[in-house]
Tab-separated table of C-alpha atoms in Angstrom:
chain	number	residue	atom	x	y	z
A	1	UNK	CA	106.556	95.934	178.342
A	2	UNK	CA	103.862	96.010	174.921
A	3	UNK	CA	105.243	99.620	174.387
A	4	UNK	CA	108.506	98.438	174.009
A	5	UNK	CA	107.880	95.711	171.961
A	6	UNK	CA	105.649	98.159	169.633
A	7	UNK	CA	108.840	100.150	169.559
A	8	UNK	CA	111.123	98.057	168.387
A	9	UNK	CA	108.500	96.645	165.304
A	10	UNK	CA	108.688	100.109	164.002
A	11	UNK	CA	112.057	100.454	164.256
A	12	UNK	CA	112.656	97.368	161.996
A	13	UNK	CA	110.840	98.630	159.279
A	14	UNK	CA	111.584	102.122	159.344
A	15	UNK	CA	115.537	100.468	159.289
A	16	UNK	CA	114.310	98.003	156.316
A	17	UNK	CA	112.682	101.078	154.376
A	18	UNK	CA	115.801	102.945	154.866
A	19	UNK	CA	118.029	100.512	153.423
A	20	UNK	CA	115.975	100.549	150.626
A	21	UNK	CA	115.581	104.404	149.917
A	22	UNK	CA	119.150	104.714	150.554
A	23	UNK	CA	120.320	103.051	147.565
A	24	UNK	CA	121.061	104.814	144.948
A	25	UNK	CA	118.502	105.729	141.573
A	26	UNK	CA	121.106	104.184	139.342
A	27	UNK	CA	121.612	101.112	141.088
A	28	UNK	CA	118.599	100.246	141.148
A	29	UNK	CA	116.996	101.721	137.699
A	30	UNK	CA	120.156	98.970	136.518
A	31	UNK	CA	118.742	96.276	138.514
A	32	UNK	CA	114.692	96.991	137.341
A	33	UNK	CA	116.399	96.860	133.404
A	34	UNK	CA	117.423	93.413	134.018
A	35	UNK	CA	114.477	92.208	136.074
A	36	UNK	CA	111.935	93.639	132.777
A	37	UNK	CA	114.460	92.004	129.933
A	38	UNK	CA	114.510	88.914	132.263
A	39	UNK	CA	110.170	88.629	133.635
A	40	UNK	CA	108.319	85.383	132.687
A	41	UNK	CA	105.591	87.116	132.234
A	42	UNK	CA	103.807	90.955	132.770
A	43	UNK	CA	102.847	90.119	136.125
A	44	UNK	CA	106.328	89.691	137.691
A	45	UNK	CA	106.377	93.500	136.001
A	46	UNK	CA	103.631	94.934	137.713
A	47	UNK	CA	104.370	93.328	141.046
A	48	UNK	CA	106.990	95.665	141.283
A	49	UNK	CA	105.087	98.601	140.811
A	50	UNK	CA	102.620	97.890	143.160
A	51	UNK	CA	105.292	97.163	145.370
A	52	UNK	CA	105.796	100.991	146.901
A	53	UNK	CA	106.023	104.661	145.445
A	54	UNK	CA	109.496	104.610	144.546
A	55	UNK	CA	109.949	101.323	142.819
A	56	UNK	CA	107.032	102.638	140.742
A	57	UNK	CA	108.178	105.911	140.020
A	58	UNK	CA	111.811	103.602	139.016
A	59	UNK	CA	110.134	101.324	136.799
A	60	UNK	CA	108.687	103.244	134.532
A	61	UNK	CA	111.747	105.386	133.540
A	62	UNK	CA	112.591	104.952	130.305
A	63	UNK	CA	116.006	103.085	130.640
A	64	UNK	CA	114.235	100.434	132.479
A	65	UNK	CA	110.895	100.396	129.926
A	66	UNK	CA	113.450	100.369	126.725
A	67	UNK	CA	114.892	97.144	128.363
A	68	UNK	CA	111.020	95.159	128.598
A	69	UNK	CA	110.855	91.806	126.768
A	70	UNK	CA	108.623	90.083	124.885
A	71	UNK	CA	106.834	88.007	127.606
A	72	UNK	CA	107.251	91.435	129.532
A	73	UNK	CA	104.993	93.295	127.418
A	74	UNK	CA	103.154	89.628	126.849
A	75	UNK	CA	99.397	91.053	126.991
A	76	UNK	CA	96.766	88.150	127.268
A	77	UNK	CA	93.780	88.995	124.089
A	78	UNK	CA	91.281	89.137	126.700
A	79	UNK	CA	92.995	91.819	129.097
A	80	UNK	CA	93.374	94.033	126.260
A	81	UNK	CA	92.333	97.666	127.116
A	82	UNK	CA	93.498	101.346	126.367
A	83	UNK	CA	95.926	101.167	129.816
A	84	UNK	CA	97.801	98.215	128.201
A	85	UNK	CA	97.869	100.294	124.529
A	86	UNK	CA	99.051	103.461	126.586
A	87	UNK	CA	101.601	101.156	127.929
A	88	UNK	CA	103.245	99.860	124.832
A	89	UNK	CA	103.137	103.514	123.702
A	90	UNK	CA	105.580	104.217	126.752
A	91	UNK	CA	107.662	101.253	126.108
A	92	UNK	CA	107.885	102.601	122.400
A	93	UNK	CA	108.494	105.755	123.160
A	94	UNK	CA	111.571	104.762	125.357
A	95	UNK	CA	112.882	103.166	122.913
A	96	UNK	CA	111.539	99.541	123.344
A	97	UNK	CA	111.537	97.810	119.645
A	98	UNK	CA	109.808	94.935	121.344
A	99	UNK	CA	107.253	97.160	121.842
A	100	UNK	CA	107.048	98.703	118.079
A	101	UNK	CA	106.858	95.320	117.031
A	102	UNK	CA	104.292	93.470	119.309
A	103	UNK	CA	101.620	96.970	119.024
A	104	UNK	CA	102.248	97.054	115.115
A	105	UNK	CA	101.497	93.384	114.680
A	106	UNK	CA	98.632	94.454	116.446
A	107	UNK	CA	96.993	97.258	115.240
A	108	UNK	CA	98.041	95.518	112.201
A	109	UNK	CA	96.050	93.008	111.864
A	110	UNK	CA	94.099	92.825	115.373
A	111	UNK	CA	92.780	96.933	115.299
A	112	UNK	CA	93.324	97.157	111.031
A	113	UNK	CA	94.796	100.328	112.014
A	114	UNK	CA	97.028	99.406	108.813
A	115	UNK	CA	99.160	102.134	108.513
A	116	UNK	CA	99.817	102.954	111.654
A	117	UNK	CA	100.445	99.156	112.530
A	118	UNK	CA	102.907	99.070	109.157
A	119	UNK	CA	104.388	102.381	110.224
A	120	UNK	CA	105.317	100.534	113.884
A	121	UNK	CA	106.936	97.276	112.147
A	122	UNK	CA	108.616	98.983	110.249
A	123	UNK	CA	110.169	101.654	112.857
A	124	UNK	CA	111.301	98.359	114.435
A	125	UNK	CA	112.412	96.611	111.331
A	126	UNK	CA	114.871	99.654	110.652
A	127	UNK	CA	116.369	99.019	114.224
A	128	UNK	CA	116.938	95.487	112.850
A	129	UNK	CA	114.654	93.450	114.528
A	130	UNK	CA	114.430	90.040	112.771
A	131	UNK	CA	110.885	89.419	113.516
A	132	UNK	CA	109.410	92.313	112.001
A	133	UNK	CA	111.598	92.266	109.170
A	134	UNK	CA	110.017	88.378	108.521
A	135	UNK	CA	106.475	90.313	109.201
A	136	UNK	CA	107.119	92.905	106.813
A	137	UNK	CA	108.284	90.604	104.519
A	138	UNK	CA	104.866	88.220	104.844
A	139	UNK	CA	102.928	91.829	104.239
A	140	UNK	CA	104.848	92.300	101.053
A	141	UNK	CA	104.091	88.531	100.087
A	142	UNK	CA	100.815	88.576	100.364
A	143	UNK	CA	99.803	92.765	99.798
A	144	UNK	CA	98.185	92.398	102.709
A	145	UNK	CA	96.111	95.468	103.748
A	146	UNK	CA	95.795	95.707	99.734
A	147	UNK	CA	94.742	94.518	96.936
A	148	UNK	CA	96.891	91.627	94.951
A	149	UNK	CA	98.313	94.321	92.520
A	150	UNK	CA	100.056	95.406	95.690
A	151	UNK	CA	101.737	92.079	96.029
A	152	UNK	CA	106.242	92.800	95.866
A	153	UNK	CA	107.838	90.054	95.881
A	154	UNK	CA	111.264	91.057	95.496
A	155	UNK	CA	110.554	93.293	98.669
A	156	UNK	CA	109.589	90.864	100.209
A	157	UNK	CA	112.601	88.194	99.546
A	158	UNK	CA	114.085	90.953	100.062
A	159	UNK	CA	113.126	91.897	104.249
A	160	UNK	CA	113.565	87.604	104.683
A	161	UNK	CA	116.679	87.872	103.037
A	162	UNK	CA	118.084	90.431	106.190
A	163	UNK	CA	115.723	88.531	108.854
A	164	UNK	CA	117.807	84.878	107.933
A	165	UNK	CA	120.973	87.539	108.110
A	166	UNK	CA	119.940	87.917	111.758
A	167	UNK	CA	119.191	84.610	112.685
A	168	UNK	CA	115.218	84.245	112.417
A	169	UNK	CA	114.781	80.608	111.317
A	170	UNK	CA	111.023	81.078	109.800
A	171	UNK	CA	112.590	83.749	107.445
A	172	UNK	CA	115.512	81.201	106.407
A	173	UNK	CA	112.951	78.410	106.067
A	174	UNK	CA	110.937	81.159	103.540
A	175	UNK	CA	114.158	82.356	101.997
A	176	UNK	CA	114.918	79.125	101.269
A	177	UNK	CA	111.552	78.161	99.633
A	178	UNK	CA	111.349	80.825	97.218
A	179	UNK	CA	114.696	80.155	95.992
A	180	UNK	CA	114.070	76.776	95.159
A	181	UNK	CA	110.506	78.054	93.428
A	182	UNK	CA	111.726	81.041	91.814
A	183	UNK	CA	109.405	82.712	93.685
A	184	UNK	CA	110.427	86.869	93.713
A	185	UNK	CA	113.990	85.532	93.023
A	186	UNK	CA	115.860	83.601	90.775
A	187	UNK	CA	115.639	80.304	91.194
A	188	UNK	CA	118.318	78.361	92.410
A	189	UNK	CA	116.986	74.663	93.844
A	190	UNK	CA	120.770	73.615	95.366
A	191	UNK	CA	121.063	77.450	97.417
A	192	UNK	CA	116.967	77.033	98.317
A	193	UNK	CA	117.772	73.647	99.534
A	194	UNK	CA	121.043	74.623	101.435
A	195	UNK	CA	118.848	77.099	103.517
A	196	UNK	CA	116.002	74.675	104.114
A	197	UNK	CA	119.446	72.834	105.907
A	198	UNK	CA	120.140	75.243	107.769
A	199	UNK	CA	117.317	76.140	108.932
A	200	UNK	CA	116.411	72.941	110.468
A	201	UNK	CA	119.690	72.690	112.016
A	202	UNK	CA	119.298	75.726	113.440
A	203	UNK	CA	115.941	74.850	114.434
A	204	UNK	CA	117.462	71.679	115.932
A	205	UNK	CA	120.038	73.594	118.288
A	206	UNK	CA	118.001	76.287	119.794
A	207	UNK	CA	115.657	73.387	120.671
A	208	UNK	CA	118.596	71.569	122.341
A	209	UNK	CA	119.952	74.718	124.038
A	210	UNK	CA	116.168	75.244	125.644
A	211	UNK	CA	116.575	71.475	126.875
A	212	UNK	CA	120.190	71.838	128.607
A	213	UNK	CA	118.252	74.982	130.254
A	214	UNK	CA	115.389	73.293	131.109
A	215	UNK	CA	117.863	70.720	132.512
A	216	UNK	CA	119.147	72.700	134.744
A	217	UNK	CA	116.326	74.069	136.519
A	218	UNK	CA	114.933	70.381	136.942
A	219	UNK	CA	118.153	69.637	138.626
A	220	UNK	CA	116.337	68.713	141.720
A	221	UNK	CA	113.835	66.114	140.224
A	222	UNK	CA	114.952	62.201	139.689
A	223	UNK	CA	116.392	61.608	136.075
A	224	UNK	CA	113.730	59.435	135.025
A	225	UNK	CA	110.999	62.152	135.779
A	226	UNK	CA	112.651	64.228	133.533
A	227	UNK	CA	113.888	61.743	130.827
A	228	UNK	CA	109.710	61.255	130.609
A	229	UNK	CA	108.723	64.382	130.374
A	230	UNK	CA	111.538	65.744	127.362
A	231	UNK	CA	111.086	62.421	125.978
A	232	UNK	CA	107.410	60.671	125.990
A	233	UNK	CA	106.111	59.577	122.735
A	234	UNK	CA	104.254	62.581	120.735
A	235	UNK	CA	105.390	65.054	123.183
A	236	UNK	CA	108.226	66.039	120.875
A	237	UNK	CA	108.745	68.139	117.605
A	238	UNK	CA	108.064	65.766	113.736
A	239	UNK	CA	110.156	68.364	112.216
A	240	UNK	CA	113.123	67.766	114.916
A	241	UNK	CA	112.137	64.247	115.078
A	242	UNK	CA	113.384	63.339	111.393
A	243	UNK	CA	117.072	64.077	112.658
A	244	UNK	CA	116.537	61.465	115.271
A	245	UNK	CA	115.427	63.334	117.893
A	246	UNK	CA	112.402	63.644	119.513
A	247	UNK	CA	112.168	67.517	121.354
A	248	UNK	CA	109.533	69.843	122.580
A	249	UNK	CA	107.602	72.052	119.614
A	250	UNK	CA	109.540	75.343	119.305
A	251	UNK	CA	107.815	78.681	121.309
A	252	UNK	CA	105.931	80.396	119.777
A	253	UNK	CA	106.041	84.596	120.257
A	254	UNK	CA	103.562	85.782	122.691
A	255	UNK	CA	102.502	88.635	119.883
A	256	UNK	CA	101.716	85.382	117.133
A	257	UNK	CA	100.007	83.973	120.705
A	258	UNK	CA	98.113	87.094	121.113
A	259	UNK	CA	96.875	87.368	117.647
A	260	UNK	CA	95.674	83.280	117.524
A	261	UNK	CA	93.152	84.315	120.497
A	262	UNK	CA	92.174	87.510	120.040
A	263	UNK	CA	90.360	85.834	116.759
A	264	UNK	CA	89.380	82.633	118.240
A	265	UNK	CA	87.663	84.579	121.426
A	266	UNK	CA	85.758	86.889	119.295
A	267	UNK	CA	87.115	90.091	120.201
A	268	UNK	CA	88.095	90.161	117.039
A	269	UNK	CA	84.970	89.161	114.390
A	270	UNK	CA	87.311	87.834	110.912
A	271	UNK	CA	84.968	89.364	107.858
A	272	UNK	CA	83.488	87.184	105.416
A	273	UNK	CA	85.631	84.858	104.024
A	274	UNK	CA	88.349	85.627	105.486
A	275	UNK	CA	90.459	82.224	107.410
A	276	UNK	CA	93.403	82.736	109.916
A	277	UNK	CA	96.382	80.512	108.630
A	278	UNK	CA	95.751	77.344	109.751
A	279	UNK	CA	99.954	77.294	111.232
A	280	UNK	CA	99.257	77.366	115.254
A	281	UNK	CA	102.146	78.870	115.851
A	282	UNK	CA	101.399	82.092	113.278
A	283	UNK	CA	97.282	83.449	114.077
A	284	UNK	CA	97.881	85.938	110.952
A	285	UNK	CA	94.236	86.431	109.265
A	286	UNK	CA	93.495	87.244	106.278
A	287	UNK	CA	93.020	91.100	105.274
A	288	UNK	CA	90.846	90.242	101.865
A	289	UNK	CA	89.228	87.053	100.826
A	290	UNK	CA	91.594	84.324	99.195
A	291	UNK	CA	94.871	86.547	100.687
A	292	UNK	CA	96.290	82.474	102.015
A	293	UNK	CA	97.278	80.212	100.430
A	294	UNK	CA	95.134	76.961	100.525
A	295	UNK	CA	96.458	73.190	100.304
A	296	UNK	CA	96.602	71.383	96.779
A	297	UNK	CA	95.436	68.164	98.262
A	298	UNK	CA	92.483	68.658	100.675
A	299	UNK	CA	91.635	72.441	100.272
A	300	UNK	CA	90.955	72.357	103.795
A	301	UNK	CA	93.673	74.524	104.967
A	302	UNK	CA	95.336	77.831	104.030
A	303	UNK	CA	98.890	79.315	104.973
A	304	UNK	CA	99.841	83.303	104.779
A	305	UNK	CA	104.032	82.034	103.741
A	306	UNK	CA	105.788	79.228	102.525
A	307	UNK	CA	107.299	78.691	105.693
A	308	UNK	CA	104.554	78.131	107.541
A	309	UNK	CA	102.908	75.957	105.027
A	310	UNK	CA	105.988	73.680	105.476
A	311	UNK	CA	106.276	73.580	109.413
A	312	UNK	CA	102.640	72.524	109.704
A	313	UNK	CA	102.954	69.500	107.395
A	314	UNK	CA	105.697	68.330	109.571
A	315	UNK	CA	103.510	69.322	112.471
A	316	UNK	CA	99.752	68.221	112.423
A	317	UNK	CA	99.006	68.395	108.611
A	318	UNK	CA	100.710	65.285	107.332
A	319	UNK	CA	98.234	62.685	109.593
A	320	UNK	CA	95.468	64.746	108.148
A	321	UNK	CA	96.045	65.782	104.661
A	322	UNK	CA	93.546	63.726	102.247
A	323	UNK	CA	91.890	64.746	98.598
A	324	UNK	CA	88.515	66.220	98.661
A	325	UNK	CA	86.521	65.698	95.854
A	326	UNK	CA	84.945	68.787	95.951
A	327	UNK	CA	88.340	70.924	95.662
A	328	UNK	CA	89.243	69.168	92.984
A	329	UNK	CA	85.645	70.125	91.168
A	330	UNK	CA	86.472	73.484	92.036
A	331	UNK	CA	89.545	73.301	90.086
A	332	UNK	CA	91.000	75.361	92.847
A	333	UNK	CA	89.325	78.479	92.900
A	334	UNK	CA	90.880	80.638	95.384
A	335	UNK	CA	94.996	80.433	95.278
A	336	UNK	CA	95.224	84.388	94.559
A	337	UNK	CA	96.452	83.906	91.020
A	338	UNK	CA	97.858	79.825	91.206
A	339	UNK	CA	100.121	80.628	93.695
A	340	UNK	CA	100.129	78.019	96.260
A	341	UNK	CA	97.557	75.776	93.570
A	342	UNK	CA	97.434	72.589	92.638
A	343	UNK	CA	101.201	70.789	92.978
A	344	UNK	CA	102.426	73.908	95.539
A	345	UNK	CA	101.814	71.279	98.662
A	346	UNK	CA	104.155	68.600	96.846
A	347	UNK	CA	106.707	71.033	96.045
A	348	UNK	CA	107.127	72.186	99.274
A	349	UNK	CA	106.590	68.889	100.688
A	350	UNK	CA	109.633	67.211	98.488
A	351	UNK	CA	111.742	70.420	99.543
A	352	UNK	CA	111.603	69.594	103.131
A	353	UNK	CA	111.755	65.719	102.611
A	354	UNK	CA	115.548	66.654	101.120
A	355	UNK	CA	116.576	69.314	103.345
A	356	UNK	CA	115.827	67.313	106.103
């Protein structure tokens, strides 16, 4: 009797494995590609690799690796190792543009391999990857990885314009400030303000879409709990609250989270006198002393771009900023040629108020 039960159990397992093995490979690859694209974390993809030998082999197929999304590639700074590096390279060889951007940012800012990092970012930008275009624009604005004379403001504006055309909100905001201030492009205040309005409107629309998706996923909860979670005081994004809405802050790209964790955890050491961008959703470090702009009022925060400066002012710094006598006495040394010096924060603030 016991032997019959064992035979039935073994037959059941054999039947199940036969069903899996009997699926066509192109169908399995198609399913795995969708799973890799929609994975919410790297562990979702890793769980596929450790399921069985066949899934492990097919999950590393170039078609699957080429479709891996940003969250599937979102390795934590504390978990960075040669295996993670090699996996990103495999994805790049498979044609994954998101992997090009991720590894390019890590190599340029964290591993300080400027040439290889910039090359990967350019490879992603050529394929119309908006975040890569914007990141290259920031590098051109600051002359990152080189000297102050390596700045190319016109190239930065052109890259931001392309990224804005592809729908990148931060690039659109940066382009609006450049037009309004005449920074790297002929000044056009009206057009700059129009772009700032458009940037805020796009951010509002994306946040509302995120709320709708979250609501659909939480239909099993009581409506009162949902409203308390989504609209409780202090939980929203002040930038969007100027539209009369109190919405969750926009989601930060995984590579920006990596950069911030890399330097704050001590995995990467900043050089003497170098600082991180003060916008909490950025994580970019300076590559030379006084590369970023300082706040002209308090002098305690610095930003890699006008877009980060404007966002952080609305999100956090507006409530903290206050004049410091020491900074006023120093006369704003370290503002890198006057850009971002005394008066620039006031200009950015007025622009955002008008735009909203």
